[in-house]
Amino acid sequence: MEESSLVRFVFLLCLVASSVFCLDESDQNPTTSSAVYIVTLKDRPLVHFSGRESSDSKHVLTPTSSQIYRTLNRSASIIRVHDSLLRKVLRKENYLKLYSYHYLINGFSAVLTRKQADRLAAREEVDNVVLDFPVEKATTHTPQFLGLPRGAWLRDGGSEYAGEGVVIGFIDTGIDPTHPSFSDKIPGHTYSIPPRFTGVCEVTIGFPPGSCNRKLIGARHFAESALSRGVLNSSQDDASPFDGEGHGTHTASVAAGNHGIPVVVAGHHLGNASGMSPRAHIAIYKALYKRFGGFAADIIAAIDQAAQDGVDIINLSITPNRRPPGIATFFNPIDMALLSAVKAGIFVVQAAGNTGPAPKSMSSFSPWIFTVGATSHDRVYSNSIILGNNVTIPGVGLASGTRTMHKLVLATHALRNGTTIMDAIYVGECQDSSSFDQKLVHGKILVCSYTVRFILGVSTIKQALITAKNLTAAGLVFYIDPSATGFQMTSTPMDIPGILISSPQYSQALLRYYNSSLLRENGSGKIVGSASVARIVGGMKPTYGITAPKVMYFSARGPDPEDDSFVDADIMKPNLVAPGNAIWGAWSPLAIGTTDFQGERFAMESGTSMSAPHVTGIAALIKQKFPHFTPAAIASALSTTASLSDRKGEHIMAQRTVLNPDISQSPATPFDMGSGFVNATAALDPGLIFDIGYNEYMKFLCSINGSSPVVLNFTGESCSAYNSSLAASDLNLPSVTIAKLVGTRTVLRWVTNIATTATNETYTVGWMAPDSVSVKVSPAKFTIGHGQTRVLSLVFRAMKNVSIASFGRIELFGDRGHIVKIPVAVIYKIAV
């Protein structure tokens, strides 16, 4: 995954301890000192004054000077209210305001003591004070794997037009503006900056003038919360939009990197890269940093700014590191800010999180956010080593091969005189060339041990490569140590012939052959060498056609938790899955996100952070074709056209364990993959859509017990203004989730025909009922014209008392080729 190896291992320890989230010790005792609090007021934020509930005015028309003046005047007025409130409540006391939020939510973040926060919370105009919380980070082949060149791109006129005019905002670790994936100097017609975009390019020491262009059209950084905690070091953390970690550069390129950029890693050419929407514009809002991650106060400020600047889509390859407290997970400052963004017509994509495969490990909760899980794809870099006994052992590693057979030497058998294993207990990891005798290694293949210290990041393959080159080895082989058994090795670039053997069985086969060929000194029995030989077959050419996609073990799973007590919500999460394992993307040579790719311009990364921008880029293609689509309409187009089958036509599988994940697999359910695997071409012609407006989301929030004051706090709107409430299962989502079915329940869905042809289409309804549930849909057949809407009645009845989740689906088959898929999940069934 994309976090450091140490963070990965800590996460695994947390998972083994049956804890979904690990808490940050710095947040454990906020009462003893000052801390950052996020305070929201009851008055409405600026976006709610505009009355915009679609993308029409914001994303098609250029704002007039009078509109801009009114917006600036209202913004200044809201900021003055924040400052006045702080002065009144905390007069002559020490505090520090960090941000005023005025566009998506009305509030501010400030450094306060617990007593000061309590006094603010007691004010009539303040109804919510939340302790700031940490957040964490959650391609050359995937465009072909997703069928873009001959499908979605072809419909838009080719890669040189795909996503043109759409602006994607990335809340991430920044960007390397010098990378060719973000250049505007590419063949073909020139980029034209959309006039509606009002963002700026921040100039700092690390981000000089000229860093932005007509492709990368905006860049800012947000770090006030981090600065207030004393965790940001300007010289080490790049206090600028520049990406010193690599994550933001990678995600931006996956979604919208230029087409046809050569991927060269460790001197090897590995093909040409492209984003999913190569002509889209990029705006960067840096709020995460390489040494410590980020904080909600900075994230919200970045989201607020992106919305003001006029982005069309927001990509959040980040997740909170804990479940939000309160009456419902949906009521947290980030999700509520994103609700206002959706009201402004912005489609929001978020990574599901890397806390799988445990149930209810989801880190993206709300129905207005499009949540994406991670799958594999069908490209594998594999190499092998042929032993002198004609046994071939497979492995991984982006490395060339050896032309001939070479002698093998185990690291512990190549020590300098006077060096013992006890003196250098980790000498088998090949981290220090001074421990070895070069004469014993020269021209041979050095055999090293891959231990848990590599997973922790204490030892690195890069350092072992340096050792091998210093000792003039002919090649490098890693066998897996028992301490690391079960962990997946990834295809690591090597600038000399090399291979990583991840299988314990194959590792033992290598060692048995080597040990059987040992040469010993007469009399003393001292090991003086080995007659074993081998040849490494290079792994630079990928192989294709393996069973894919499959849901990766790390991808977070449903059901969606409604609150921090793990009560199930009637909302399906994740929404979709997309490629997120072994993804090539742009990288900064100065980035330190992974030691394996330091100094490189491309890196191979894994995680839901990589799957989210795949969907973000495809959403830009939909936005380009249907500029007036609401966020819910884009979500519907993606969901109802998703695939349920892998490349072999079999049901998509899901990995079930962290250790040895390929051994423990079973068919993926909607709680693993949502509606299924993204289908870019079909999403551009969905036939029917399930639309939802801001009012429906508000009715849903108001239906939650005890939510009225919280809704008023975040939106400035009273639930009494909405004459009715709406249960989660009644939201017009392109899915149905019922956490507790008692007897019979009827839910309604309404579909709108947006097919590009003006003729009618007749749909026939079919369904597969979940176990222990009967289903009836009416009408079972209907004809619908272009622009028309039809209501469907879905009746579910519990047939038995069952507490295990069961799954089904409803499909609408159009006589003009459209197929609309609706996944169904029912957890508790109580027959009445």
Short mmCIF file of C-alpha atoms in Angstrom, two decimals, residues 79-469:
data_model
loop_
_atom_site.label_atom_id
_atom_site.label_comp_id
_atom_site.label_asym_id
_atom_site.label_seq_id
_atom_site.Cartn_x
_atom_site.Cartn_y
_atom_site.Cartn_z
CA ILE A 79 -15.29 36.11 8.64
CA ARG A 80 -16.05 39.24 10.70
CA VAL A 81 -18.75 37.30 12.58
CA HIS A 82 -16.21 34.58 13.43
CA ASP A 83 -13.68 37.11 14.71
CA SER A 84 -16.31 38.97 16.72
CA LEU A 85 -17.55 35.78 18.39
CA LEU A 86 -14.04 34.79 19.43
CA ARG A 87 -13.34 38.24 20.85
CA LYS A 88 -16.59 38.28 22.84
CA VAL A 89 -16.25 34.80 24.33
CA LEU A 90 -12.48 34.71 24.84
CA ARG A 91 -11.70 38.37 25.51
CA LYS A 92 -8.13 38.95 26.69
CA GLU A 93 -7.41 35.21 26.56
CA ASN A 94 -4.85 33.47 24.39
CA TYR A 95 -6.20 31.65 21.35
CA LEU A 96 -5.27 31.31 17.69
CA LYS A 97 -7.77 31.22 14.84
CA LEU A 98 -6.46 29.10 11.98
CA TYR A 99 -9.16 29.23 9.29
CA SER A 100 -12.54 30.78 8.66
CA TYR A 101 -14.77 28.41 6.69
CA HIS A 102 -17.46 30.33 4.87
CA TYR A 103 -18.24 28.73 1.53
CA LEU A 104 -19.26 25.11 2.26
CA ILE A 105 -19.68 25.28 6.03
CA ASN A 106 -19.96 28.30 8.30
CA GLY A 107 -17.36 28.02 11.00
CA PHE A 108 -13.73 28.23 11.91
CA SER A 109 -10.88 26.24 13.38
CA ALA A 110 -8.83 27.55 16.26
CA VAL A 111 -6.26 26.54 18.85
CA LEU A 112 -8.19 26.52 22.13
CA THR A 113 -8.13 25.03 25.59
CA ARG A 114 -10.86 22.58 26.48
CA LYS A 115 -12.49 25.18 28.73
CA GLN A 116 -12.49 27.74 25.91
CA ALA A 117 -14.02 25.18 23.56
CA ASP A 118 -16.72 24.43 26.13
CA ARG A 119 -17.55 28.12 26.48
CA LEU A 120 -17.89 28.50 22.74
CA ALA A 121 -20.09 25.41 22.60
CA ALA A 122 -22.41 26.99 25.16
CA ARG A 123 -23.10 30.00 22.94
CA GLU A 124 -26.51 30.15 21.29
CA GLU A 125 -25.05 30.72 17.84
CA VAL A 126 -22.70 27.73 18.19
CA ASP A 127 -24.07 24.23 18.23
CA ASN A 128 -21.08 22.05 17.39
CA VAL A 129 -17.45 22.01 18.53
CA VAL A 130 -15.34 19.10 17.30
CA LEU A 131 -11.78 18.21 18.24
CA ASP A 132 -9.62 18.20 15.11
CA PHE A 133 -8.64 14.69 14.01
CA PRO A 134 -5.90 13.20 11.84
CA VAL A 135 -6.41 11.88 8.35
CA GLU A 136 -4.21 9.53 6.38
CA LYS A 137 -3.49 8.65 2.79
CA ALA A 138 -5.79 5.86 1.97
CA THR A 139 -0.68 4.06 -15.37
CA THR A 140 0.69 2.45 -18.11
CA HIS A 141 -1.78 -0.39 -18.64
CA THR A 142 -5.04 0.33 -16.81
CA PRO A 143 -6.45 2.55 -19.61
CA GLN A 144 -6.21 -0.51 -21.88
CA PHE A 145 -7.54 -2.81 -19.13
CA LEU A 146 -10.55 -0.50 -18.76
CA GLY A 147 -11.10 -0.36 -22.53
CA LEU A 148 -10.60 3.40 -22.85
CA PRO A 149 -8.67 3.71 -26.17
CA ARG A 150 -11.31 1.84 -28.18
CA GLY A 151 -14.25 2.76 -25.99
CA ALA A 152 -14.76 5.89 -23.91
CA TRP A 153 -11.89 7.86 -25.46
CA LEU A 154 -12.96 6.97 -28.97
CA ARG A 155 -16.43 8.38 -28.32
CA ASP A 156 -14.88 11.67 -27.19
CA GLY A 157 -12.62 11.96 -30.24
CA GLY A 158 -9.54 10.21 -28.88
CA SER A 159 -7.15 10.71 -25.98
CA GLU A 160 -6.35 14.28 -27.12
CA TYR A 161 -9.93 15.33 -26.25
CA ALA A 162 -10.77 13.02 -23.34
CA GLY A 163 -11.88 15.12 -20.37
CA GLU A 164 -11.29 18.45 -22.06
CA GLY A 165 -12.65 21.44 -20.16
CA VAL A 166 -13.20 19.54 -16.88
CA VAL A 167 -11.35 20.70 -13.74
CA ILE A 168 -10.38 18.11 -11.12
CA GLY A 169 -9.36 19.24 -7.65
CA PHE A 170 -7.03 16.95 -5.68
CA ILE A 171 -6.86 17.18 -1.89
CA ASP A 172 -3.56 15.43 -1.34
CA THR A 173 0.18 15.78 -0.70
CA GLY A 174 0.78 18.27 -3.50
CA ILE A 175 2.30 17.83 -6.95
CA ASP A 176 5.63 17.90 -8.79
CA PRO A 177 4.89 20.60 -11.41
CA THR A 178 7.98 19.70 -13.47
CA HIS A 179 6.68 16.24 -14.33
CA PRO A 180 5.89 15.76 -18.05
CA SER A 181 2.54 14.21 -17.10
CA PHE A 182 1.39 17.74 -16.19
CA SER A 183 2.97 19.74 -19.02
CA ASP A 184 0.77 21.82 -21.31
CA LYS A 185 3.35 21.61 -24.09
CA ILE A 186 2.06 18.52 -25.83
CA PRO A 187 1.25 17.89 -29.49
CA GLY A 188 -2.19 18.76 -30.77
CA HIS A 189 -4.51 21.60 -29.93
CA THR A 190 -3.62 23.77 -26.95
CA TYR A 191 -5.24 23.75 -23.54
CA SER A 192 -7.76 26.48 -22.79
CA ILE A 193 -8.36 27.33 -19.12
CA PRO A 194 -12.10 27.33 -18.31
CA PRO A 195 -13.08 30.93 -17.49
CA ARG A 196 -15.21 29.79 -14.53
CA PHE A 197 -12.10 28.60 -12.66
CA THR A 198 -10.87 31.33 -10.32
CA GLY A 199 -8.09 29.48 -8.49
CA VAL A 200 -4.53 30.74 -8.13
CA CYS A 201 -1.06 29.28 -8.30
CA GLU A 202 0.64 29.87 -4.98
CA VAL A 203 4.28 30.94 -5.30
CA THR A 204 6.70 29.86 -2.58
CA ILE A 205 10.37 28.95 -2.31
CA GLY A 206 9.51 25.35 -3.19
CA PHE A 207 7.00 26.30 -5.87
CA PRO A 208 8.52 29.08 -8.03
CA PRO A 209 6.74 31.27 -10.58
CA GLY A 210 5.82 29.34 -13.71
CA SER A 211 5.05 26.13 -11.86
CA CYS A 212 1.45 26.22 -13.08
CA ASN A 213 0.37 26.23 -16.71
CA ARG A 214 -2.73 25.61 -18.81
CA LYS A 215 -2.85 21.96 -17.64
CA LEU A 216 -1.97 22.45 -13.97
CA ILE A 217 -4.14 25.51 -13.45
CA GLY A 218 -4.17 25.90 -9.66
CA ALA A 219 -2.03 25.00 -6.64
CA ARG A 220 -2.28 25.93 -2.95
CA HIS A 221 -1.20 24.46 0.36
CA PHE A 222 -2.96 24.36 3.75
CA ALA A 223 -1.06 23.72 6.97
CA GLU A 224 -2.34 25.98 9.74
CA SER A 225 -3.50 23.10 11.95
CA ALA A 226 -0.21 21.27 11.43
CA LEU A 227 1.76 24.44 12.20
CA SER A 228 -0.23 25.06 15.38
CA ARG A 229 0.74 21.59 16.63
CA GLY A 230 4.39 22.14 15.91
CA VAL A 231 4.61 19.09 13.69
CA LEU A 232 5.36 20.88 10.42
CA ASN A 233 8.99 21.65 9.69
CA SER A 234 9.10 24.01 6.72
CA SER A 235 12.52 22.80 5.60
CA GLN A 236 11.56 19.10 5.73
CA ASP A 237 7.86 19.07 4.89
CA ASP A 238 7.76 21.35 1.83
CA ALA A 239 5.48 24.13 3.09
CA SER A 240 4.32 24.73 -0.47
CA PRO A 241 2.19 22.94 -3.08
CA PHE A 242 5.24 20.85 -4.03
CA ASP A 243 4.89 17.14 -3.40
CA GLY A 244 7.73 15.86 -1.23
CA GLU A 245 5.96 12.56 -0.56
CA GLY A 246 4.88 11.39 -4.03
CA HIS A 247 1.28 10.41 -3.28
CA GLY A 248 -0.40 13.51 -4.74
CA THR A 249 1.68 13.45 -7.90
CA HIS A 250 0.76 9.79 -8.39
CA THR A 251 -3.00 10.21 -7.88
CA ALA A 252 -3.20 13.30 -10.11
CA SER A 253 -1.45 11.48 -12.95
CA VAL A 254 -3.68 8.40 -12.66
CA ALA A 255 -6.79 10.55 -13.06
CA ALA A 256 -5.61 13.20 -15.51
CA GLY A 257 -1.96 12.75 -16.47
CA ASN A 258 -1.01 13.47 -20.08
CA HIS A 259 -1.24 10.68 -22.63
CA GLY A 260 1.81 8.85 -23.99
CA ILE A 261 4.40 9.82 -21.36
CA PRO A 262 7.34 7.33 -21.37
CA VAL A 263 7.75 5.39 -18.14
CA VAL A 264 11.45 4.86 -17.41
CA VAL A 265 12.40 3.30 -14.06
CA ALA A 266 15.88 2.10 -13.02
CA GLY A 267 16.94 2.68 -16.61
CA HIS A 268 14.25 0.38 -18.01
CA HIS A 269 11.54 1.58 -20.41
CA LEU A 270 8.23 0.15 -19.23
CA GLY A 271 5.76 1.61 -21.70
CA ASN A 272 3.86 4.89 -21.94
CA ALA A 273 1.60 6.30 -19.23
CA SER A 274 -1.76 8.05 -19.42
CA GLY A 275 -4.38 9.29 -17.04
CA MET A 276 -7.98 8.20 -17.41
CA SER A 277 -8.94 11.69 -18.57
CA PRO A 278 -5.71 13.02 -20.11
CA ARG A 279 -7.11 16.37 -21.28
CA ALA A 280 -8.69 17.35 -17.96
CA HIS A 281 -7.26 20.24 -15.96
CA ILE A 282 -5.66 19.73 -12.55
CA ALA A 283 -5.92 21.92 -9.44
CA ILE A 284 -3.92 20.89 -6.37
CA TYR A 285 -4.88 21.61 -2.76
CA LYS A 286 -2.11 20.26 -0.58
CA ALA A 287 -3.21 19.39 2.95
CA LEU A 288 -1.15 16.27 3.69
CA TYR A 289 2.56 16.09 4.39
CA LYS A 290 5.23 13.45 4.10
CA ARG A 291 6.21 13.11 7.77
CA PHE A 292 2.88 13.26 9.62
CA GLY A 293 -0.09 13.05 7.26
CA GLY A 294 -2.72 15.73 7.82
CA PHE A 295 -5.56 17.09 9.93
CA ALA A 296 -9.24 17.67 9.32
CA ALA A 297 -9.03 21.45 9.86
CA ASP A 298 -6.59 21.76 6.95
CA ILE A 299 -8.53 19.28 4.80
CA ILE A 300 -11.77 21.25 5.23
CA ALA A 301 -10.01 24.49 4.32
CA ALA A 302 -8.70 22.82 1.15
CA ILE A 303 -12.16 21.47 0.22
CA ASP A 304 -13.73 24.87 0.88
CA GLN A 305 -11.19 26.59 -1.38
CA ALA A 306 -11.52 24.04 -4.17
CA ALA A 307 -15.27 24.58 -4.26
CA GLN A 308 -14.86 28.37 -4.34
CA ASP A 309 -12.33 28.08 -7.16
CA GLY A 310 -14.83 26.25 -9.37
CA VAL A 311 -13.60 22.66 -9.69
CA ASP A 312 -15.97 20.12 -11.23
CA ILE A 313 -14.74 17.04 -9.35
CA ILE A 314 -12.89 16.55 -6.06
CA ASN A 315 -10.63 13.54 -5.54
CA LEU A 316 -10.00 12.53 -1.94
CA SER A 317 -7.46 9.71 -1.76
CA ILE A 318 -7.50 10.18 2.01
CA THR A 319 -9.57 8.83 4.89
CA PRO A 320 -10.01 9.65 8.61
CA ASN A 321 -7.93 7.43 10.86
CA ARG A 322 -10.89 6.75 13.15
CA ARG A 323 -14.64 6.46 12.99
CA PRO A 324 -16.31 9.86 13.55
CA PRO A 325 -18.08 10.22 16.92
CA GLY A 326 -21.62 11.50 17.30
CA ILE A 327 -25.11 10.35 16.45
CA ALA A 328 -24.09 9.27 12.92
CA THR A 329 -20.89 8.92 10.91
CA PHE A 330 -22.33 11.29 8.29
CA PHE A 331 -22.20 14.21 10.73
CA ASN A 332 -18.50 14.93 10.63
CA PRO A 333 -17.03 18.21 9.37
CA ILE A 334 -15.42 16.71 6.26
CA ASP A 335 -18.53 14.88 5.05
CA MET A 336 -20.77 17.85 5.77
CA ALA A 337 -18.44 20.18 3.85
CA LEU A 338 -18.62 17.72 0.98
CA LEU A 339 -22.42 17.77 1.14
CA SER A 340 -22.30 21.49 0.44
CA ALA A 341 -19.83 20.81 -2.38
CA VAL A 342 -22.32 18.38 -3.88
CA LYS A 343 -25.01 21.06 -3.60
CA ALA A 344 -22.73 23.28 -5.66
CA GLY A 345 -22.64 20.59 -8.37
CA ILE A 346 -19.26 19.06 -7.53
CA PHE A 347 -18.85 15.29 -7.83
CA VAL A 348 -16.82 13.90 -4.92
CA VAL A 349 -14.78 10.68 -5.11
CA GLN A 350 -13.16 9.22 -1.99
CA ALA A 351 -10.96 6.21 -1.36
CA ALA A 352 -12.72 3.52 0.68
CA GLY A 353 -9.66 3.08 2.89
CA ASN A 354 -7.01 0.39 3.26
CA THR A 355 -8.42 -1.21 6.41
CA GLY A 356 -9.83 -4.34 4.74
CA PRO A 357 -10.67 -7.14 4.62
CA ALA A 358 -12.52 -6.85 7.95
CA PRO A 359 -16.28 -6.17 7.70
CA LYS A 360 -17.42 -2.62 8.52
CA SER A 361 -13.90 -1.31 7.91
CA MET A 362 -15.25 1.44 5.64
CA SER A 363 -13.74 4.93 6.06
CA SER A 364 -16.04 6.81 3.64
CA PHE A 365 -19.61 6.81 4.86
CA SER A 366 -22.01 9.29 3.30
CA PRO A 367 -24.40 8.69 0.39
CA TRP A 368 -23.40 11.91 -1.37
CA ILE A 369 -19.76 10.74 -1.56
CA PHE A 370 -18.74 8.19 -4.20
CA THR A 371 -16.62 5.60 -2.41
CA VAL A 372 -14.16 3.43 -4.34
CA GLY A 373 -12.52 0.15 -3.35
CA ALA A 374 -9.47 -1.48 -4.94
CA THR A 375 -8.98 -4.42 -7.28
CA SER A 376 -6.16 -6.05 -9.17
CA HIS A 377 -5.74 -5.83 -12.93
CA ASP A 378 -4.43 -8.33 -15.46
CA ARG A 379 -0.81 -7.22 -15.79
CA VAL A 380 1.90 -8.98 -13.79
CA TYR A 381 5.65 -8.49 -13.83
CA SER A 382 7.14 -11.88 -13.10
CA ASN A 383 10.61 -13.27 -13.47
CA SER A 384 12.26 -16.52 -12.48
CA ILE A 385 15.51 -18.15 -11.52
CA ILE A 386 16.65 -21.38 -13.17
CA LEU A 387 18.75 -23.51 -10.84
CA GLY A 388 21.56 -25.79 -11.86
CA ASN A 389 19.36 -28.82 -11.14
CA ASN A 390 16.91 -27.60 -13.87
CA VAL A 391 14.33 -26.45 -11.31
CA THR A 392 12.66 -23.14 -12.26
CA ILE A 393 11.52 -20.92 -9.40
CA PRO A 394 9.12 -18.01 -10.08
CA GLY A 395 9.31 -14.62 -8.39
CA VAL A 396 8.81 -10.90 -8.87
CA GLY A 397 11.09 -7.99 -9.60
CA LEU A 398 11.46 -5.33 -12.26
CA ALA A 399 14.92 -6.40 -13.32
CA SER A 400 16.87 -7.72 -16.24
CA GLY A 401 18.25 -11.25 -16.30
CA THR A 402 21.68 -12.81 -16.47
CA ARG A 403 22.87 -14.13 -19.81
CA THR A 404 24.61 -17.18 -18.36
CA MET A 405 24.73 -19.34 -15.27
CA HIS A 406 26.55 -17.85 -12.26
CA LYS A 407 27.58 -19.34 -8.96
CA LEU A 408 25.35 -18.63 -5.95
CA VAL A 409 26.65 -17.32 -2.64
CA LEU A 410 24.57 -16.98 0.51
CA ALA A 411 25.19 -13.66 2.27
CA THR A 412 26.12 -15.35 5.54
CA HIS A 413 28.77 -17.37 3.67
CA ALA A 414 30.48 -14.27 2.24
CA LEU A 415 31.51 -12.46 5.42
CA ARG A 416 34.79 -10.66 5.86
CA ASN A 417 37.34 -12.28 8.12
CA GLY A 418 36.50 -11.43 11.69
CA THR A 419 32.82 -10.76 10.98
CA THR A 420 30.41 -13.24 12.44
CA ILE A 421 26.67 -13.61 12.31
CA MET A 422 26.57 -12.69 15.97
CA ASP A 423 28.46 -9.47 15.23
CA ALA A 424 26.02 -8.56 12.49
CA ILE A 425 22.78 -10.33 13.29
CA TYR A 426 21.00 -8.91 10.27
CA VAL A 427 23.87 -9.50 7.85
CA GLY A 428 21.69 -11.84 5.78
CA GLU A 429 19.63 -8.83 4.67
CA CYS A 430 22.65 -7.45 2.75
CA GLN A 431 22.34 -3.88 4.05
CA ASP A 432 26.05 -3.12 4.62
CA SER A 433 28.70 -3.99 2.06
CA SER A 434 31.50 -3.53 4.64
CA SER A 435 30.39 -6.80 6.28
CA PHE A 436 31.28 -8.86 3.21
CA ASP A 437 34.38 -10.06 1.38
CA GLN A 438 34.17 -8.75 -2.17
CA LYS A 439 36.33 -11.61 -3.49
CA LEU A 440 33.70 -14.10 -2.31
CA VAL A 441 30.84 -12.22 -4.03
CA HIS A 442 32.43 -10.89 -7.23
CA GLY A 443 30.74 -12.31 -10.31
CA LYS A 444 28.29 -14.41 -8.28
CA ILE A 445 24.59 -14.12 -7.54
CA LEU A 446 24.20 -12.86 -3.96
CA VAL A 447 21.42 -14.58 -1.99
CA CYS A 448 19.83 -12.43 0.75
CA SER A 449 17.01 -12.85 3.26
CA TYR A 450 13.78 -10.83 3.03
CA THR A 451 12.64 -10.44 6.64
CA VAL A 452 9.96 -8.55 8.50
CA ARG A 453 12.44 -5.67 8.78
CA PHE A 454 11.78 -4.92 5.09
CA ILE A 455 8.07 -4.67 5.83
CA LEU A 456 8.85 -2.33 8.72
CA GLY A 457 11.05 -0.20 6.47
CA VAL A 458 14.16 -0.75 8.61
CA SER A 459 15.85 -2.61 5.75
CA THR A 460 15.32 -1.83 2.07
CA ILE A 461 15.82 -3.52 -1.27
CA LYS A 462 17.45 -0.35 -2.52
CA GLN A 463 20.19 -0.65 0.12
CA ALA A 464 20.70 -4.32 -0.72
CA LEU A 465 21.15 -3.32 -4.37
CA ILE A 466 23.84 -0.85 -3.34
CA THR A 467 25.56 -3.63 -1.39
CA ALA A 468 25.42 -6.01 -4.35
CA LYS A 469 26.83 -3.41 -6.73
#
